[in-house]
PDB file of C-alpha atoms in Angstrom:
ATOM      1  CA  MET A  17     -49.314 -25.089  -0.643  1.00 51.00           C
ATOM      2  CA  ALA A  18     -45.825 -25.528  -2.276  1.00 52.00           C
ATOM      3  CA  SER A  19     -43.624 -22.388  -1.546  1.00 51.00           C
ATOM      4  CA  ARG A  20     -42.488 -20.339  -4.121  1.00 54.00           C
ATOM      5  CA  LYS A  21     -39.206 -19.216  -4.604  1.00 55.00           C
ATOM      6  CA  ALA A  22     -38.342 -15.449  -5.194  1.00 54.00           C
ATOM      7  CA  LYS A  23     -37.916 -14.829  -8.677  1.00 57.00           C
ATOM      8  CA  SER A  24     -34.484 -12.811  -9.248  1.00 57.00           C
ATOM      9  CA  SER A  25     -33.917 -10.020 -11.515  1.00 63.00           C
ATOM     10  CA  GLY A  26     -30.987 -11.300 -12.807  1.00 69.00           C
ATOM     11  CA  PHE A  27     -28.240  -9.500 -11.638  1.00 72.00           C
ATOM     12  CA  LYS A  28     -25.603 -10.620  -9.089  1.00 68.00           C
ATOM     13  CA  ARG A  29     -23.085  -8.701  -7.147  1.00 69.00           C
ATOM     14  CA  THR A  30     -19.372  -9.479  -8.587  1.00 68.00           C
ATOM     15  CA  SER A  31     -18.346  -9.927  -4.760  1.00 60.00           C
ATOM     16  CA  SER A  32     -20.930 -12.763  -4.454  1.00 64.00           C
ATOM     17  CA  LEU A  33     -19.857 -14.301  -7.741  1.00 63.00           C
ATOM     18  CA  LEU A  34     -16.238 -14.244  -6.677  1.00 59.00           C
ATOM     19  CA  GLN A  35     -16.343 -14.957  -2.895  1.00 58.00           C
ATOM     20  CA  HIS A  36     -15.837 -18.974  -3.569  1.00 60.00           C
ATOM     21  CA  SER A  37     -12.812 -18.466  -5.692  1.00 61.00           C
ATOM     22  CA  ILE A  38     -11.321 -15.663  -3.776  1.00 52.00           C
ATOM     23  CA  ARG A  39     -11.655 -17.678  -0.315  1.00 54.00           C
ATOM     24  CA  ARG A  40     -10.418 -21.046  -1.895  1.00 58.00           C
ATOM     25  CA  ALA A  41      -7.261 -19.019  -3.398  1.00 52.00           C
ATOM     26  CA  SER A  42      -6.640 -17.058   0.006  1.00 46.00           C
ATOM     27  CA  GLU A  43      -7.021 -20.217   2.048  1.00 50.00           C
ATOM     28  CA  THR A  44      -4.206 -22.151   0.059  1.00 52.00           C
ATOM     29  CA  ARG A  45      -2.023 -19.407   1.467  1.00 47.00           C
ATOM     30  CA  GLY A  46      -3.233 -19.678   4.956  1.00 46.00           C
ATOM     31  CA  PHE A  47      -5.665 -16.856   5.162  1.00 53.00           C
ATOM     32  CA  ALA A  48      -8.664 -17.980   6.640  1.00 53.00           C
ATOM     33  CA  GLN A  49      -9.982 -14.210   6.742  1.00 56.00           C
ATOM     34  CA  SER A  50      -9.746 -12.962   3.138  1.00 65.00           C
ATOM     35  CA  ARG A  51     -10.637  -9.566   4.324  1.00 71.00           C
ATOM     36  CA  LEU A  52      -6.918  -9.287   5.451  1.00 76.00           C
ATOM     37  CA  LEU A  53      -5.761  -9.568   1.723  1.00 75.00           C
ATOM     38  CA  THR A  54      -8.635  -7.500   0.022  1.00 77.00           C
ATOM     39  CA  HIS A  55      -8.680  -4.772   2.496  1.00 82.00           C
ATOM     40  CA  TRP A  56      -5.063  -4.691   3.365  1.00 86.00           C
ATOM     41  CA  ALA A  57      -4.661  -0.803   2.795  1.00 86.00           C
ATOM     42  CA  GLU A  58      -7.749  -0.195   5.418  1.00 89.00           C
ATOM     43  CA  ILE A  59      -6.474  -2.460   8.116  1.00 88.00           C
ATOM     44  CA  VAL A  60      -2.564  -1.729   8.493  1.00 90.00           C
ATOM     45  CA  GLY A  61      -2.893   2.202   7.042  1.00 89.00           C
ATOM     46  CA  GLU A  62      -2.037   3.738   3.589  1.00 88.00           C
ATOM     47  CA  ASP A  63       1.917   4.284   4.843  1.00 88.00           C
ATOM     48  CA  ILE A  64       2.170   0.531   5.562  1.00 89.00           C
ATOM     49  CA  ALA A  65       0.361  -0.806   2.721  1.00 88.00           C
ATOM     50  CA  ALA A  66       2.659   1.287   0.190  1.00 87.00           C
ATOM     51  CA  ILE A  67       5.737  -0.432   1.361  1.00 87.00           C
ATOM     52  CA  ALA A  68       4.376  -3.880   2.565  1.00 89.00           C
ATOM     53  CA  ARG A  69       2.059  -6.563   1.578  1.00 87.00           C
ATOM     54  CA  PRO A  70       1.007  -9.704   3.062  1.00 86.00           C
ATOM     55  CA  VAL A  71       2.146 -13.001   1.749  1.00 84.00           C
ATOM     56  CA  GLU A  72       1.325 -16.100   3.693  1.00 82.00           C
ATOM     57  CA  ILE A  73      -0.341 -17.027   7.383  1.00 80.00           C
ATOM     58  CA  SER A  74       1.637 -19.966   9.074  1.00 79.00           C
ATOM     59  CA  TYR A  75       0.744 -22.187  11.534  1.00 75.00           C
ATOM     60  CA  GLY A  76       2.896 -23.819  14.055  1.00 73.00           C
ATOM     61  CA  ARG A  77       2.804 -27.363  15.257  1.00 71.00           C
ATOM     62  CA  GLN A  78       1.496 -26.659  18.470  1.00 68.00           C
ATOM     63  CA  GLY A  79      -0.930 -24.478  16.851  1.00 63.00           C
ATOM     64  CA  MET A  80      -0.307 -21.818  19.408  1.00 70.00           C
ATOM     65  CA  GLY A  81      -0.571 -18.411  17.278  1.00 76.00           C
ATOM     66  CA  ALA A  82       0.350 -18.088  13.657  1.00 83.00           C
ATOM     67  CA  THR A  83       3.280 -16.636  11.679  1.00 85.00           C
ATOM     68  CA  LEU A  84       2.209 -13.882   8.821  1.00 86.00           C
ATOM     69  CA  CYS A  85       4.733 -13.275   6.614  1.00 87.00           C
ATOM     70  CA  VAL A  86       4.849  -9.599   5.021  1.00 89.00           C
ATOM     71  CA  LEU A  87       6.661  -8.643   1.566  1.00 89.00           C
ATOM     72  CA  THR A  88       8.671  -5.659   1.444  1.00 89.00           C
ATOM     73  CA  THR A  89      11.841  -4.209  -0.266  1.00 84.00           C
ATOM     74  CA  GLY A  90      15.086  -4.371   1.025  1.00 81.00           C
ATOM     75  CA  ALA A  91      14.968  -0.847   1.793  1.00 83.00           C
ATOM     76  CA  GLN A  92      11.748  -0.572   3.718  1.00 87.00           C
ATOM     77  CA  ALA A  93      12.427  -3.525   5.849  1.00 89.00           C
ATOM     78  CA  PRO A  94      13.686  -1.671   8.793  1.00 91.00           C
ATOM     79  CA  MET A  95      11.134   1.026   8.893  1.00 90.00           C
ATOM     80  CA  LEU A  96       8.477  -2.090   8.959  1.00 91.00           C
ATOM     81  CA  GLU A  97      10.565  -3.894  11.521  1.00 92.00           C
ATOM     82  CA  MET A  98      10.294  -1.215  14.135  1.00 92.00           C
ATOM     83  CA  GLN A  99       6.487  -1.191  13.239  1.00 91.00           C
ATOM     84  CA  LYS A 100       6.053  -5.167  13.707  1.00 91.00           C
ATOM     85  CA  GLU A 101       4.213  -5.129  16.963  1.00 92.00           C
ATOM     86  CA  LYS A 102       1.564  -2.030  16.015  1.00 92.00           C
ATOM     87  CA  LEU A 103       1.017  -4.055  12.634  1.00 91.00           C
ATOM     88  CA  ARG A 104       0.577  -7.138  14.275  1.00 91.00           C
ATOM     89  CA  GLU A 105      -2.280  -5.719  16.867  1.00 91.00           C
ATOM     90  CA  LYS A 106      -3.925  -4.131  13.865  1.00 90.00           C
ATOM     91  CA  VAL A 107      -4.053  -7.421  12.015  1.00 86.00           C
ATOM     92  CA  ASN A 108      -5.385  -9.131  15.164  1.00 85.00           C
ATOM     93  CA  ALA A 109      -8.044  -6.812  15.301  1.00 86.00           C
ATOM     94  CA  VAL A 110      -9.505  -8.202  11.815  1.00 82.00           C
ATOM     95  CA  TYR A 111      -9.567 -11.677  13.408  1.00 77.00           C
ATOM     96  CA  GLY A 112     -11.330 -10.734  16.869  1.00 79.00           C
ATOM     97  CA  TYR A 113      -8.383 -12.417  18.765  1.00 79.00           C
ATOM     98  CA  ASN A 114      -4.675 -12.997  19.086  1.00 82.00           C
ATOM     99  CA  ALA A 115      -4.495 -15.043  15.989  1.00 80.00           C
ATOM    100  CA  ILE A 116      -1.140 -13.740  14.781  1.00 84.00           C
ATOM    101  CA  SER A 117       1.596 -14.451  17.250  1.00 86.00           C
ATOM    102  CA  ARG A 118       4.582 -13.634  15.140  1.00 88.00           C
ATOM    103  CA  LEU A 119       5.294 -11.164  12.186  1.00 90.00           C
ATOM    104  CA  ARG A 120       8.213 -12.349   9.466  1.00 90.00           C
ATOM    105  CA  ILE A 121       9.226  -9.746   7.298  1.00 91.00           C
ATOM    106  CA  THR A 122      10.620 -11.016   3.708  1.00 88.00           C
ATOM    107  CA  GLN A 123      12.425  -8.578   1.361  1.00 84.00           C
ATOM    108  CA  THR A 124      12.567  -8.486  -2.386  1.00 74.00           C
ATOM    109  CA  ALA A 125      13.631  -6.362  -4.876  1.00 61.00           C
ATOM    110  CA  PRO A 126      10.511  -4.089  -6.541  1.00 53.00           C
ATOM    111  CA  THR A 127      11.254  -5.996  -9.960  1.00 52.00           C
ATOM    112  CA  GLY A 128      13.251  -9.606 -10.591  1.00 48.00           C
ATOM    113  CA  PHE A 129      12.368 -12.905 -11.076  1.00 47.00           C
ATOM    114  CA  ALA A 130       8.853 -13.796 -12.169  1.00 49.00           C
ATOM    115  CA  GLU A 131       7.777 -14.798  -8.543  1.00 52.00           C
ATOM    116  CA  GLY A 132       9.503 -11.928  -6.784  1.00 50.00           C
ATOM    117  CA  GLN A 133       8.259  -9.024  -9.170  1.00 52.00           C
ATOM    118  CA  VAL A 134       6.348  -6.691  -6.792  1.00 56.00           C
ATOM    119  CA  ASP A 135       4.375  -3.610  -7.498  1.00 57.00           C
ATOM    120  CA  PHE A 136       4.203  -1.322  -4.554  1.00 59.00           C
ATOM    121  CA  THR A 137       2.146   1.376  -4.735  1.00 59.00           C
ATOM    122  CA  HIS A 138       4.025   4.957  -4.214  1.00 54.00           C
ATOM    123  CA  ARG A 139       2.511   8.006  -2.803  1.00 56.00           C
ATOM    124  CA  PRO A 140       1.739  10.982  -5.106  1.00 58.00           C
ATOM    125  CA  LYS A 141       4.467  13.646  -4.986  1.00 57.00           C
ATOM    126  CA  ALA A 142       3.211  16.038  -2.966  1.00 58.00           C
ATOM    127  CA  LYS A 143       2.842  19.590  -4.827  1.00 58.00           C
ATOM    128  CA  SER A 144       5.774  21.913  -4.841  1.00 55.00           C
ATOM    129  CA  GLY A 145       4.945  24.860  -2.139  1.00 57.00           C
ATOM    130  CA  PRO A 146       3.243  27.865  -2.316  1.00 61.00           C
ATOM    131  CA  ALA A 147       1.857  29.519  -5.205  1.00 74.00           C
ATOM    132  CA  HIS A 148       3.966  32.312  -6.238  1.00 76.00           C
ATOM    133  CA  ALA A 149       3.109  35.617  -7.745  1.00 82.00           C
ATOM    134  CA  PRO A 150       3.008  36.136 -11.489  1.00 83.00           C
ATOM    135  CA  GLU A 151       5.892  39.152 -11.404  1.00 86.00           C
ATOM    136  CA  THR A 152       8.043  36.225  -9.595  1.00 85.00           C
ATOM    137  CA  GLN A 153       7.759  33.712 -12.365  1.00 86.00           C
ATOM    138  CA  ALA A 154       8.122  36.090 -14.831  1.00 88.00           C
ATOM    139  CA  VAL A 155      11.243  37.145 -13.625  1.00 87.00           C
ATOM    140  CA  ALA A 156      12.564  33.809 -13.085  1.00 87.00           C
ATOM    141  CA  ALA A 157      11.500  32.826 -16.587  1.00 88.00           C
ATOM    142  CA  GLU A 158      13.159  35.308 -18.088  1.00 89.00           C
ATOM    143  CA  LEU A 159      16.470  34.766 -16.275  1.00 88.00           C
ATOM    144  CA  THR A 160      16.472  31.276 -16.939  1.00 89.00           C
ATOM    145  CA  ALA A 161      15.288  31.652 -20.753  1.00 90.00           C
ATOM    146  CA  PRO A 162      18.844  31.461 -22.454  1.00 90.00           C
ATOM    147  CA  VAL A 163      19.292  27.991 -20.846  1.00 88.00           C
ATOM    148  CA  GLY A 164      19.279  25.290 -23.725  1.00 87.00           C
ATOM    149  CA  ASP A 165      18.404  22.194 -21.880  1.00 88.00           C
ATOM    150  CA  GLU A 166      14.420  22.332 -21.250  1.00 87.00           C
ATOM    151  CA  GLY A 167      15.012  19.849 -17.742  1.00 86.00           C
ATOM    152  CA  LEU A 168      17.664  22.058 -16.597  1.00 87.00           C
ATOM    153  CA  ARG A 169      15.856  25.279 -17.232  1.00 89.00           C
ATOM    154  CA  LEU A 170      12.882  24.188 -15.516  1.00 88.00           C
ATOM    155  CA  ALA A 171      14.566  23.082 -12.406  1.00 88.00           C
ATOM    156  CA  LEU A 172      16.625  26.736 -12.222  1.00 88.00           C
ATOM    157  CA  GLU A 173      13.432  28.532 -13.125  1.00 88.00           C
ATOM    158  CA  SER A 174      12.046  26.559  -9.549  1.00 87.00           C
ATOM    159  CA  LEU A 175      15.152  27.382  -7.908  1.00 87.00           C
ATOM    160  CA  GLY A 176      14.517  31.003  -9.180  1.00 86.00           C
ATOM    161  CA  ARG A 177      11.142  31.378  -8.067  1.00 86.00           C
ATOM    162  CA  ASN A 178      11.859  30.048  -4.475  1.00 84.00           C
ATOM    163  CA  VAL A 179      14.987  32.363  -3.901  1.00 85.00           C
ATOM    164  CA  ILE A 180      13.090  35.389  -5.284  1.00 83.00           C
ATOM    165  CA  SER A 181      10.011  35.000  -2.848  1.00 79.00           C
ATOM    166  CA  LYS A 182      12.103  33.753   0.045  1.00 77.00           C
ATOM    167  CA  SER A 183      14.038  37.169  -0.297  1.00 73.00           C
ATOM    168  CA  LYS A 184      10.999  38.932  -0.784  1.00 68.00           C
ATOM    169  CA  ARG A 185       9.185  37.996   2.683  1.00 62.00           C
TER     170      ARG A 185
END
C-alpha cells in the first residue's frame, strides 16, 4: 500500500520560505545562530538594541571562542564598553554555552559612506510632565500671546505652565 502525502493547503509561513536565505546570509558573517540577528532587541534588551547592533562573528585560529563585533555610534561606545561583560553573557545564553569569548566594539557615524550608514532606532521622547490645570494653561497662553515666533511662543508657554504650576504647590 503506497503512502499518500498529506495535501497542503497552499499557504506557507513567510519564515519557512525565507529561513534558508536568512541562514545562508547570516552564516557568511559568521552567525551560526541567525536568532542573534533576528531577535537582537529581545536578547540584549531595548536599551542596548537602540544604540548597537551585531555585525560579525569571527573565530580565532585555535577555535577557542569567537569574537562578536558590535557596531555603535562614537558617542555610545563608552557606555557600551562598560556593559561588555553583561552583553557577552546575554549573547552566550542564546548559544547555550560560552561561544563568544570576546566582544569588539566598532564605531561609526549615524550617517556617512554607503557601507557605514547605520540607522539606530531611538527611544520615543517621554511625555512632558503632568497635565496642567486648564486655568494654568490659559494664563500661560495669555502671557505668551504677543510673541510672534511660534516655536519660541510654544517653548515659553510650556515654561510658563511649569513655573505657574510649581508656584501653586
